[in-house]
Coordinates of C-alpha atoms in Angstrom, one line a residue:
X16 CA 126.3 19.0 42.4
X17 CA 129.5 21.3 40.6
X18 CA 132.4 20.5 42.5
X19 CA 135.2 22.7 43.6
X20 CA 137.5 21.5 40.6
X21 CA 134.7 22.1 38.2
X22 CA 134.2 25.8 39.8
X23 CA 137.9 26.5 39.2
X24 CA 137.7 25.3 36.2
X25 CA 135.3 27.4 35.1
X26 CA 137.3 30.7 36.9
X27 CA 140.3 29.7 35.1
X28 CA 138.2 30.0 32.0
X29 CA 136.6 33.6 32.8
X30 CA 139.7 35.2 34.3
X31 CA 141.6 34.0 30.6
X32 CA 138.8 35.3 28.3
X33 CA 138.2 38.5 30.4
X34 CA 141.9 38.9 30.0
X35 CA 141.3 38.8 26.3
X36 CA 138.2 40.0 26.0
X37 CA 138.1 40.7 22.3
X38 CA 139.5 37.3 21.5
X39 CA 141.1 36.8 18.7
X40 CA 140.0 39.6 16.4
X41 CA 141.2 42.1 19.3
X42 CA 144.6 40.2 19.3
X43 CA 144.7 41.2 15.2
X44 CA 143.5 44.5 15.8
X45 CA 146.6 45.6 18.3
X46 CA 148.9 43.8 16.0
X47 CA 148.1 45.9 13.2
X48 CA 148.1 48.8 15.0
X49 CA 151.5 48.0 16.4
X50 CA 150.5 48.8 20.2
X51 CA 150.6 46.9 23.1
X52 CA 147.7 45.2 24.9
X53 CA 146.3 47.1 27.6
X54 CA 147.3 45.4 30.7
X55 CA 151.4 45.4 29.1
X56 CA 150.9 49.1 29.0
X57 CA 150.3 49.3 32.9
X58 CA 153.3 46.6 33.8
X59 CA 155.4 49.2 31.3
X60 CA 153.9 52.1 33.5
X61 CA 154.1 50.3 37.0
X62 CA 157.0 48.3 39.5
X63 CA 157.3 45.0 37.7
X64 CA 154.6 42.1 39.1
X65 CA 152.8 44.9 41.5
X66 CA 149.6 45.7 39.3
X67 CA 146.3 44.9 41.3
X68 CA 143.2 44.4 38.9
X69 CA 140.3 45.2 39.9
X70 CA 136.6 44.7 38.3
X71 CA 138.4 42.8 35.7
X72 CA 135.2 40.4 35.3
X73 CA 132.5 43.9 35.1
X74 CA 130.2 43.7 32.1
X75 CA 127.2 45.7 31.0
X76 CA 123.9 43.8 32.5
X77 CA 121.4 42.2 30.2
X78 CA 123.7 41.5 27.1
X79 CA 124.6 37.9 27.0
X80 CA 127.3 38.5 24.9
X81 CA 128.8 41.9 26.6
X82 CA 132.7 41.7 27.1
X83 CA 134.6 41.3 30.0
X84 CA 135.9 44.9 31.6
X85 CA 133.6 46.8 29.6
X86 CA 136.5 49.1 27.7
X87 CA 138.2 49.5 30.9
X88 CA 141.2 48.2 33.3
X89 CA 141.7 49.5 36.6
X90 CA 143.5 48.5 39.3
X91 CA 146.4 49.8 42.1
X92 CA 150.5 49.4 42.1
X93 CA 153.6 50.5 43.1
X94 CA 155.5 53.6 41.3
X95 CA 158.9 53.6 42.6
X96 CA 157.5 51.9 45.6
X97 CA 154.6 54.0 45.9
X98 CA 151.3 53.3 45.1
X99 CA 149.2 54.2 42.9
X100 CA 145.6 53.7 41.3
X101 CA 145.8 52.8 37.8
X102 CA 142.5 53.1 34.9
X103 CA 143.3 52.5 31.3
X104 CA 140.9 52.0 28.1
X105 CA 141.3 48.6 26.5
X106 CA 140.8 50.3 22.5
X107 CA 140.2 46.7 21.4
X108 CA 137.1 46.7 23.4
X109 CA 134.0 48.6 22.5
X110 CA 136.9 51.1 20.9
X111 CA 137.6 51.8 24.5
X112 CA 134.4 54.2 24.5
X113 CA 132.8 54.7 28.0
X114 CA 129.8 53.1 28.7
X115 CA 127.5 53.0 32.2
X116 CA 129.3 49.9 33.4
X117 CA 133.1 50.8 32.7
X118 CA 132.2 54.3 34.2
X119 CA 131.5 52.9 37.2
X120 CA 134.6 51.1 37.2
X121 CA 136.0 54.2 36.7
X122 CA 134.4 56.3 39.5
X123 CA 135.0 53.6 41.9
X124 CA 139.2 53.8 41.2
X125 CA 138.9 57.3 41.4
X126 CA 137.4 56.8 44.7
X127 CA 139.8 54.0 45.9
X128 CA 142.5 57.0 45.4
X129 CA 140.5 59.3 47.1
X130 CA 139.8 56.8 50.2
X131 CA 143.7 55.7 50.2
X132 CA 145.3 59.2 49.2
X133 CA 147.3 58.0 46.4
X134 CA 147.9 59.7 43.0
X135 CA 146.3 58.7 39.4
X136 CA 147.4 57.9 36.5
X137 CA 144.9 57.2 33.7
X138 CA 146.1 55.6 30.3
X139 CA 143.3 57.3 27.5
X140 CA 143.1 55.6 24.3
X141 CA 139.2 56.2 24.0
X142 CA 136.7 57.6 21.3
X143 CA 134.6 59.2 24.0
X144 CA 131.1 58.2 25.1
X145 CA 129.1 54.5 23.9
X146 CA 126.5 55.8 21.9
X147 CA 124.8 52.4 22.3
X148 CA 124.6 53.4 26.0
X149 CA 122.5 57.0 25.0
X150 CA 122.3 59.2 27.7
X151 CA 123.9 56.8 30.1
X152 CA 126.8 57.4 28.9
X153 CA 127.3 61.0 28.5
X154 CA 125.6 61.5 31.7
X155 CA 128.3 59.2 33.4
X156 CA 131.3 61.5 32.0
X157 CA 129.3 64.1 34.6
X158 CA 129.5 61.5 37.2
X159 CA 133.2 61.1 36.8
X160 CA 134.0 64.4 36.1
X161 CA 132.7 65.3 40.2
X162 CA 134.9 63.0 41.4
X163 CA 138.2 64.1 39.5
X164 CA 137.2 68.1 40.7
X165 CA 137.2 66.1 44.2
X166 CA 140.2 64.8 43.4
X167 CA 142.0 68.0 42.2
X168 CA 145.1 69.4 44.1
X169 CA 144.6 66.2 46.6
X170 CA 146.4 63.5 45.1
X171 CA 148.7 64.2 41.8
X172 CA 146.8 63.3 38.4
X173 CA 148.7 62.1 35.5
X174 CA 146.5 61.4 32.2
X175 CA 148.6 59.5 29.1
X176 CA 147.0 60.2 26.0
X177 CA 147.6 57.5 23.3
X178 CA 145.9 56.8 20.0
X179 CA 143.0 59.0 19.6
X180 CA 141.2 60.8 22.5
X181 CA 138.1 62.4 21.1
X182 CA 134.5 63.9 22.4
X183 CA 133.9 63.1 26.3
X184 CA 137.0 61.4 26.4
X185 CA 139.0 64.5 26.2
X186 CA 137.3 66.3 29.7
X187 CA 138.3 64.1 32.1
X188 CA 141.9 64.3 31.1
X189 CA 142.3 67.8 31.1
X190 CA 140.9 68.5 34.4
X191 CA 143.8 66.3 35.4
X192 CA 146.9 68.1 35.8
X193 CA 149.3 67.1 33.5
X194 CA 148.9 65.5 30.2
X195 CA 151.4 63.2 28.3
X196 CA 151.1 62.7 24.6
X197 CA 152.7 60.5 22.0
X198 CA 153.5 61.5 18.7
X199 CA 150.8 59.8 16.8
X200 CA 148.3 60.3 19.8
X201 CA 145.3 62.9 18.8
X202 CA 143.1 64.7 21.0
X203 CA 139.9 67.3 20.0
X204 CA 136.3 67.2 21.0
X205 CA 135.1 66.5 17.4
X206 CA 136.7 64.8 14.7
X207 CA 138.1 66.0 11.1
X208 CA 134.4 63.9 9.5
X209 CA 131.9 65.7 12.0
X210 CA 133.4 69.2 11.3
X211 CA 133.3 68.3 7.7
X212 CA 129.8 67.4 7.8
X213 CA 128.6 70.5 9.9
X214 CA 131.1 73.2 8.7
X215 CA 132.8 72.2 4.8
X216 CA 135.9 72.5 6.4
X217 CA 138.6 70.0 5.3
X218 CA 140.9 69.3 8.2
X219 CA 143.4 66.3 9.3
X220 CA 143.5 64.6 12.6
X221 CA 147.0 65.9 12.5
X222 CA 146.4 69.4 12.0
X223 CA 142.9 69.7 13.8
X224 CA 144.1 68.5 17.1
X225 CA 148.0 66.1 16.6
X226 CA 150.1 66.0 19.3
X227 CA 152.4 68.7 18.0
X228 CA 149.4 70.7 17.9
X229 CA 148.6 70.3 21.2
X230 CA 151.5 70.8 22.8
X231 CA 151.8 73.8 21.3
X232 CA 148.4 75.0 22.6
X233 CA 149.1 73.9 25.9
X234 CA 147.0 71.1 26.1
X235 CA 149.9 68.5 26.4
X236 CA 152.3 69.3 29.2
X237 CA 154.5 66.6 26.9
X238 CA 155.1 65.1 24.3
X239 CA 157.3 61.6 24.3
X240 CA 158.4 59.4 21.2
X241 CA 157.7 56.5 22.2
X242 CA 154.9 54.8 24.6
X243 CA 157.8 53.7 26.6
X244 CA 159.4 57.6 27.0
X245 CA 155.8 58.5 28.0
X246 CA 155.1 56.3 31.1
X247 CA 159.3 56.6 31.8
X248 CA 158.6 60.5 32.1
X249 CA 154.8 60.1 34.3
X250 CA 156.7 58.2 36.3
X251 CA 160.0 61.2 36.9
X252 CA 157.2 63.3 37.4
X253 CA 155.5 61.5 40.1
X254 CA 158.8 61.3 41.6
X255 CA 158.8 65.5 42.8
X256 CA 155.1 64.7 44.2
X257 CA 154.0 63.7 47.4
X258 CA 151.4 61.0 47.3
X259 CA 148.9 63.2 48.5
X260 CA 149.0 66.7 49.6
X261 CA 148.8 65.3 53.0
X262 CA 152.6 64.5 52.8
X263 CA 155.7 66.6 52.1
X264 CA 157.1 65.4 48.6
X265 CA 159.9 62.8 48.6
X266 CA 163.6 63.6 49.3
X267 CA 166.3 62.0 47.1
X268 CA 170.1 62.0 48.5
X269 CA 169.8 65.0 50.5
X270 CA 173.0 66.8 51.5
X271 CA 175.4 64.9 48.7
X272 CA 176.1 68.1 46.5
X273 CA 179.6 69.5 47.2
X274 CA 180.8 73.3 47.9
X275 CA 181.6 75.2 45.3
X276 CA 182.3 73.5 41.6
X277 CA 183.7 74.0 38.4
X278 CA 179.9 74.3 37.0
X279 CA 179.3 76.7 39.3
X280 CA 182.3 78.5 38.6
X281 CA 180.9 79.2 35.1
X282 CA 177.6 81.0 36.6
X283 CA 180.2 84.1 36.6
X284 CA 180.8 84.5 32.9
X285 CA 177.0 83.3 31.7
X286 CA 175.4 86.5 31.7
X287 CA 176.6 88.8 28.4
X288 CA 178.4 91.6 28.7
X289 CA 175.4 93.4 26.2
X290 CA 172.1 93.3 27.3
X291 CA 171.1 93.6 23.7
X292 CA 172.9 89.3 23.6
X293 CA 170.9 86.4 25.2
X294 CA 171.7 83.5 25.9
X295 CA 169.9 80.2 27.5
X296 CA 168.5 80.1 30.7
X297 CA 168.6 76.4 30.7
X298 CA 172.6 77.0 31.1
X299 CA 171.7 79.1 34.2
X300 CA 169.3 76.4 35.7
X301 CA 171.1 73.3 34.8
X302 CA 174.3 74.9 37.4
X303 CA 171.9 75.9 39.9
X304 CA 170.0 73.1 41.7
X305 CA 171.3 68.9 42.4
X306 CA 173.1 67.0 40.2
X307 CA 172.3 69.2 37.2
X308 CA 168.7 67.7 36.5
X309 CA 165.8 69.4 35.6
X310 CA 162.4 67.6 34.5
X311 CA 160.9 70.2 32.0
X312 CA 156.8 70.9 31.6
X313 CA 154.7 72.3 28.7
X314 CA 158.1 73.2 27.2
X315 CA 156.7 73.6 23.7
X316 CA 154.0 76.0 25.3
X317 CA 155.1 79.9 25.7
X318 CA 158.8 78.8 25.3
X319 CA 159.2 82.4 26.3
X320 CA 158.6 81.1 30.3
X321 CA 160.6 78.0 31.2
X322 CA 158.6 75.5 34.1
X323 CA 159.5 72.3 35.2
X324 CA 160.7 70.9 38.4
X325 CA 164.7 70.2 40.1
X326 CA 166.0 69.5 43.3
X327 CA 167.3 71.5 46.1
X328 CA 169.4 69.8 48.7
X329 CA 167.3 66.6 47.7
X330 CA 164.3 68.5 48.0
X331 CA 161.9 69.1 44.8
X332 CA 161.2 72.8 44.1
X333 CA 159.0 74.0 41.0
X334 CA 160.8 76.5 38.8
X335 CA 159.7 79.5 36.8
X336 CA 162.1 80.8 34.6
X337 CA 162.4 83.4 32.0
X338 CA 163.9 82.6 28.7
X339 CA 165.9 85.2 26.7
X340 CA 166.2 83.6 23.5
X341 CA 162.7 83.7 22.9
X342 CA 161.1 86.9 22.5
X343 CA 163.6 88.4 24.9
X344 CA 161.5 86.3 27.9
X345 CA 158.7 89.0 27.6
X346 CA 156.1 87.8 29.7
X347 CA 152.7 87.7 27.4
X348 CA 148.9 86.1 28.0
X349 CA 150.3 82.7 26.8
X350 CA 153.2 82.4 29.5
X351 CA 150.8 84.3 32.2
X352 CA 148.8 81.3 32.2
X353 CA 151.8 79.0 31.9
X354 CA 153.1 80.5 35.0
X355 CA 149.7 80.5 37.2
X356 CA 148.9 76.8 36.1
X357 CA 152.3 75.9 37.5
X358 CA 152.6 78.3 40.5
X359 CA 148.5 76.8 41.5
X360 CA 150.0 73.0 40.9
X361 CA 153.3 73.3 42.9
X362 CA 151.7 75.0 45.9
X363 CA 148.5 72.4 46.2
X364 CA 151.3 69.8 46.6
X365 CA 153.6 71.6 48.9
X366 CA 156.2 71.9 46.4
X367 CA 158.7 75.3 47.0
X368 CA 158.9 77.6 43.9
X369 CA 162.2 79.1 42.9
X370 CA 161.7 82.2 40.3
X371 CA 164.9 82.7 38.3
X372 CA 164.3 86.3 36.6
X373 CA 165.5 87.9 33.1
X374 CA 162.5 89.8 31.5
X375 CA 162.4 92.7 29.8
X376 CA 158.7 93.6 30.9
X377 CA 155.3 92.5 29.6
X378 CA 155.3 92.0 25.8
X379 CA 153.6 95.3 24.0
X380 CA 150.9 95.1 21.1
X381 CA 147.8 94.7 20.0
X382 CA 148.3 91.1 19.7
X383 CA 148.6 90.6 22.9
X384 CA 146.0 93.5 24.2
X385 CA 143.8 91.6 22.4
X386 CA 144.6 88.2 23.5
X387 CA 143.9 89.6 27.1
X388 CA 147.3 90.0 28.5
X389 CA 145.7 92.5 31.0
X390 CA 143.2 89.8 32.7
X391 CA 145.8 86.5 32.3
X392 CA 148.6 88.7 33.4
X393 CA 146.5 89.9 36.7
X394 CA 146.1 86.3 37.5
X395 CA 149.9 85.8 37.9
X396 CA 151.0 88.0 40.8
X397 CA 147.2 86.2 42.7
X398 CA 148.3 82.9 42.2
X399 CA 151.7 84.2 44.1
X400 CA 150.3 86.2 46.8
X401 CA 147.7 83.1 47.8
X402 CA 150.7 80.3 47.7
X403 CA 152.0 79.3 51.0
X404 CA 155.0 77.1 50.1
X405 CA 158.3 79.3 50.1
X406 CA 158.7 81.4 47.4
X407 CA 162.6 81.9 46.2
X408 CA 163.1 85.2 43.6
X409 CA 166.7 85.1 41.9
X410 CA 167.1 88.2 39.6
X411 CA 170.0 87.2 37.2
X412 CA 170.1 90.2 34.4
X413 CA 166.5 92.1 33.8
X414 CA 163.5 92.9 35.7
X415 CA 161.6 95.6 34.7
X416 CA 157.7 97.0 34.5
X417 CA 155.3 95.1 35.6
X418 CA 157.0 91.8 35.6
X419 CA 158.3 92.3 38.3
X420 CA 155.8 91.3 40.2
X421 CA 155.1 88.6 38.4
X422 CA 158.3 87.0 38.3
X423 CA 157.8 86.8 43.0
X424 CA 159.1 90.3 43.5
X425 CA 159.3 90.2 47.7
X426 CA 156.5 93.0 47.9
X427 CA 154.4 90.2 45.6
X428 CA 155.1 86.9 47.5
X429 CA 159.0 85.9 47.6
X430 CA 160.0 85.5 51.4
X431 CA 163.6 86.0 50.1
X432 CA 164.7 88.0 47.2
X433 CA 168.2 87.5 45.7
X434 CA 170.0 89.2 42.8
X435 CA 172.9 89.0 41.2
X436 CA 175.3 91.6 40.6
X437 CA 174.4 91.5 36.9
X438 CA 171.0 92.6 37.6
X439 CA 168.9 95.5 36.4
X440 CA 165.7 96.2 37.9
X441 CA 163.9 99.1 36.9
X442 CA 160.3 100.4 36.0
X443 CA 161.4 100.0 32.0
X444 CA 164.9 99.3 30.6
X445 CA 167.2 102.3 29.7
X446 CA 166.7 102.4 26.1
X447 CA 163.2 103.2 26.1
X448 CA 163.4 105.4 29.5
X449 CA 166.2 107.8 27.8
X450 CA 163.6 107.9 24.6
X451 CA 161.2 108.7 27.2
X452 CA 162.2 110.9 29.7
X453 CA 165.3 111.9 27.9
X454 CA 164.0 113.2 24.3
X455 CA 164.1 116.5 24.8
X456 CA 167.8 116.4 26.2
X457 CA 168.5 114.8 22.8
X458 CA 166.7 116.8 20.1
X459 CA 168.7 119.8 21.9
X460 CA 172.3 117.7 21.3
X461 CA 173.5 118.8 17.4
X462 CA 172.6 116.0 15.4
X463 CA 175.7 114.4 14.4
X464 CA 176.4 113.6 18.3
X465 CA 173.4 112.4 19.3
X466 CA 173.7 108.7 19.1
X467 CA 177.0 109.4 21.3
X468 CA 175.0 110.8 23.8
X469 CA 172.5 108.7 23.7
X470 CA 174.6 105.8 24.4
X471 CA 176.2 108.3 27.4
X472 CA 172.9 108.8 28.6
X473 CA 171.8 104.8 28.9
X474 CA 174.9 103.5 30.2
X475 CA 174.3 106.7 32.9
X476 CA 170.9 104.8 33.3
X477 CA 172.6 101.6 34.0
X478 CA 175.0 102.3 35.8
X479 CA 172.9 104.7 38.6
X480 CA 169.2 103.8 38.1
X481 CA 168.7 100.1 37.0
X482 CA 171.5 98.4 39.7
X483 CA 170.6 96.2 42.4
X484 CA 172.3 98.4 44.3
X485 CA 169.5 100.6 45.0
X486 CA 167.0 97.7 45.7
X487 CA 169.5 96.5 47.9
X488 CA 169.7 99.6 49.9
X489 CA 166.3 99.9 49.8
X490 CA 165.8 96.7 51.2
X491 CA 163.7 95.2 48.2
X492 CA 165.6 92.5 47.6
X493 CA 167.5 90.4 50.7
X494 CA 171.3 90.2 48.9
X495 CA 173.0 90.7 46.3
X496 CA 175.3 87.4 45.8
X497 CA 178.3 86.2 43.9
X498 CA 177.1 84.0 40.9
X499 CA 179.5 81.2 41.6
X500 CA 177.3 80.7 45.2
X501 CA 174.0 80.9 43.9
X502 CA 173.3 77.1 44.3
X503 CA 174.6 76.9 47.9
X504 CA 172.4 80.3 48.8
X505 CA 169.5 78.3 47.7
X506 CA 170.2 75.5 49.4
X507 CA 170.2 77.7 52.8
X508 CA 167.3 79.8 52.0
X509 CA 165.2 77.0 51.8
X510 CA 166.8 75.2 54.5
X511 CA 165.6 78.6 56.2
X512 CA 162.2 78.3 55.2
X513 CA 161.4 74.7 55.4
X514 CA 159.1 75.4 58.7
X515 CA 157.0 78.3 56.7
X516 CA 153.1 77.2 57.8
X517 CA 151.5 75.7 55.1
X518 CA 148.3 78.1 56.0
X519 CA 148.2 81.6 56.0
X520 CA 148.0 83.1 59.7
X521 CA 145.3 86.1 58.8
X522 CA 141.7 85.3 59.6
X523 CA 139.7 86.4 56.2
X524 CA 136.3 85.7 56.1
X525 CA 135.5 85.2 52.6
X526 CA 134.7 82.3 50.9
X527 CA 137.4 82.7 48.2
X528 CA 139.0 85.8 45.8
X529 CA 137.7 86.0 42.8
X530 CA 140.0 85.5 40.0
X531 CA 140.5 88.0 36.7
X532 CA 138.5 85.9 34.1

């Protein structure tokens, strides 16, 4: 008979080899590479000495020399005192490829977060689908891809992309909803030696899908420099979300900003005398919300639209901002998408959205006509009008044309509408309305004095037409406010509009809208 001692033993044994299950030559492998094992990756991601493993001693059946985990480490811990459900690829293990056993292992987290409510955050260092496993492997991707659309706008989903990500191991990240990168991370369905083989088309990893790359597509929401920077800015992230949207998301030192300050102060000189001179709206943003902090997302995307998330009062609100210095802060098809992505994500997790507004309208040209500006612009001013979370607007300088609505015009979505006194909010800016409505005027004006009274004739425009006085009057926007209180009014709008249902009152029978595709 094996006695007790003898069965420990023999645990002692399994749990150490299925903690390295590639022995040895898995060890070498990481060293050379310079990266971490897989489970000192979660302890970097999670609350020191909380990580939970689960199916640690999974293997595929029938193979008496299958590995321990199978690829894949899962488990549950504490984020900031929070929990969370944890699934990372072990690269030293099969190449961290998916296979039918480690998928299960995957589907089952995935459901432990569903069961307790709690976000995701998956660590992807994969080359995609076991291709010893055949069709039991790509048909499990299917399998977990149903559970992380179940998953979508419930619980927060966080995917880390390290090393290289390619084939099936790219879908399941980007149905999550936001991606981190490294700088040497890689992700792209097929790699630079099958698209040589199939097309005679010589491309890196670097250029064909690098992390610079894909940020710049919109594919990474970030990109960090080190492994350490990444899981440091997942976990800032998870900090403005709820565990669930069951729950409001967390406060943090509510009611500890001051009155009025000297950063505020300087909100009353930011905006430029010329409208022709910008300027960054990152000054504007940093002076407007707590402690100066803002947690930027998919800068490198559209830099023409600024998202990210700050806190009002302690609360986390989701900010849209235009950005002058870059193409004027034209809205075009990229930042359209930008902007409905990030309206969609704060609003499934009850997450306000402030809309800080300088644009000079929707960007002209065939470019853009052809890149579908009409269809990914339409779905902008939708994603508004179907949020329910209060909706701040804040015009500091230009609003004109057609974005205005999609910046959360009040007629759009905004249940309160500020501007400053700087504002102009027209149907186009005065320069091309006095070349428009104003041409004959000017080829009647002799010829030496008509840039004189052209310039009379736009600062007319300015000063009688584009104001916020007349939107004021005519009760489109709420107020016009000082600069120097914009934080404070923000802070007691949404004090104002805490108790906004979450669900919209009208009874609409339809299954759902159907969106401009």
């Amino acid at each position: 008979m094996v006695g007790t001692r003898s069965k420990l033993d023999e645990l002692e044994q399994i749990l150490a080899l299925a903690t390295e299950p590639a022995g040895a030559g898995g060890i070498a492998k990481r060293a050379k590479k310079g990266i971490p094992s897989v489970r000192d990756r979660i302890n970097l991601l999670l609350d020191r000495g909380t990580f939970l493993e689960t199916g640690a001693l999974a293997r595929q059946p029938g193979q008496a020399d299958a590995l321990y985990g199978d690829g894949l480490v899962t488990g549950r811990g504490l984020i900031d005192g929070r929990p969370v459900v944890v699934i990372a690829h072990d690269q030293t293990v099969y190449g961290g490829s998916v296979g039918i056993t480690s998928a299960r292992k995957f589907m089952r987290a995935l459901q432990l977060a569903f069961d307790t409510a709690c976000p995701v955050v998956t660590i992807n260092d994969s080359g995609g689908a076991r291709i010893q496993d055949a069709v039991g492997s790509i048909a499990s991707f299917g399998d977990i891809s149903r559970v992380l659309e179940k998953l979508s706008g419930y619980v927060p989903q966080v995917s880390i992309i390290l090393g290289k990500c390619a084939a099936g191991s790219v879908y399941g990240p980007i149905n999550t909803d936001v991606l981190i990168g490294t700088g040497d991370s890689y992700m792209f369905v097929t790699g630079p030696e099958v698209i040589k083989a199939v097309n005679g088309e010589d491309i890196t990893a670097e250029e064909l899908g690098g992390a610079a790359v894909q940020a710049r597509r919109g594919t990474l929401h970030h990109v960090a420099d080190t492994e350490a920077d990444a899981y440091e800015w997942a976990r800032k992230y998870l900090s403005y979300m709820p565990t669930s949207c069951l729950e409001q998301p967390p406060i943090v030192n509510p009611g500890l900003e001051p009155e009025i300050t000297a950063y505020d102060r300087e909100l009353d000189a930011i905006i430029p005398d010329s409208d022709r001179t910008g300027y960054d709206m990152h000054e504007i943003l940093l002076r407007i919300f707590d402690d100066g902090d803002f947690h930027e997302v998919r800068a490198e995307f559209a830099p023409n639209l600024i998202t990210g998330f700050a806190r009002v009062d302690g609360y986390p609100v989701g900010v849209i901002a235009n950005q002058p210095l870059v193409l004027g802060g034209s809205i075009d098809a990229a930042c359209s998408d930008k902007s409905t992505y990030f309206i969609r994500l704060c609003d499934a997790f009850n997450i306000p959205l402030v809309f800080v507004v300088d644009t000079p309208g929707v960007l002209p040209g065939l470019d853009q006509e052809a890149s579908g500006v009409i269809i990914r612009g339409g779905r902008v001013p939708r994603a508004i009008i179907e949020a329910t979370v209060p909706i701040i607007n804040l015009v500091v300088r230009k609003s004109y044309g057609g974005a205005y609505g999609m910046m959360a015009a009040r007629q759009v979505g905004a249940d309160l509408s500020f501007a400053w006194p700087t504002a102009r909010i027209a149907v186009i800016g005065a320069e091309s309305a006095v070349d428009l409505i104003g041409k004959r005027q000017l080829a009647a004006v002799p010829e030496e004095q008509r840039a004189a009274a052209r310039e009379f004739m736009v600062n007319h425009y300015n000063e009688t037409i584009a104001t916020p006085w007349i939107a004021a009057e005519r009760g489109y926007i709420d107020a016009v406010i000082e600069p120097v209180r914009t934080r404070l009014e923000i802070r007691s709008a949404l004090r104002l509009l805490r108790d906004k249902p979450p669900v919209k009152p009208e009874f609409n029978p339809r299954k759902h809208a159907v969106y401009p595709m």
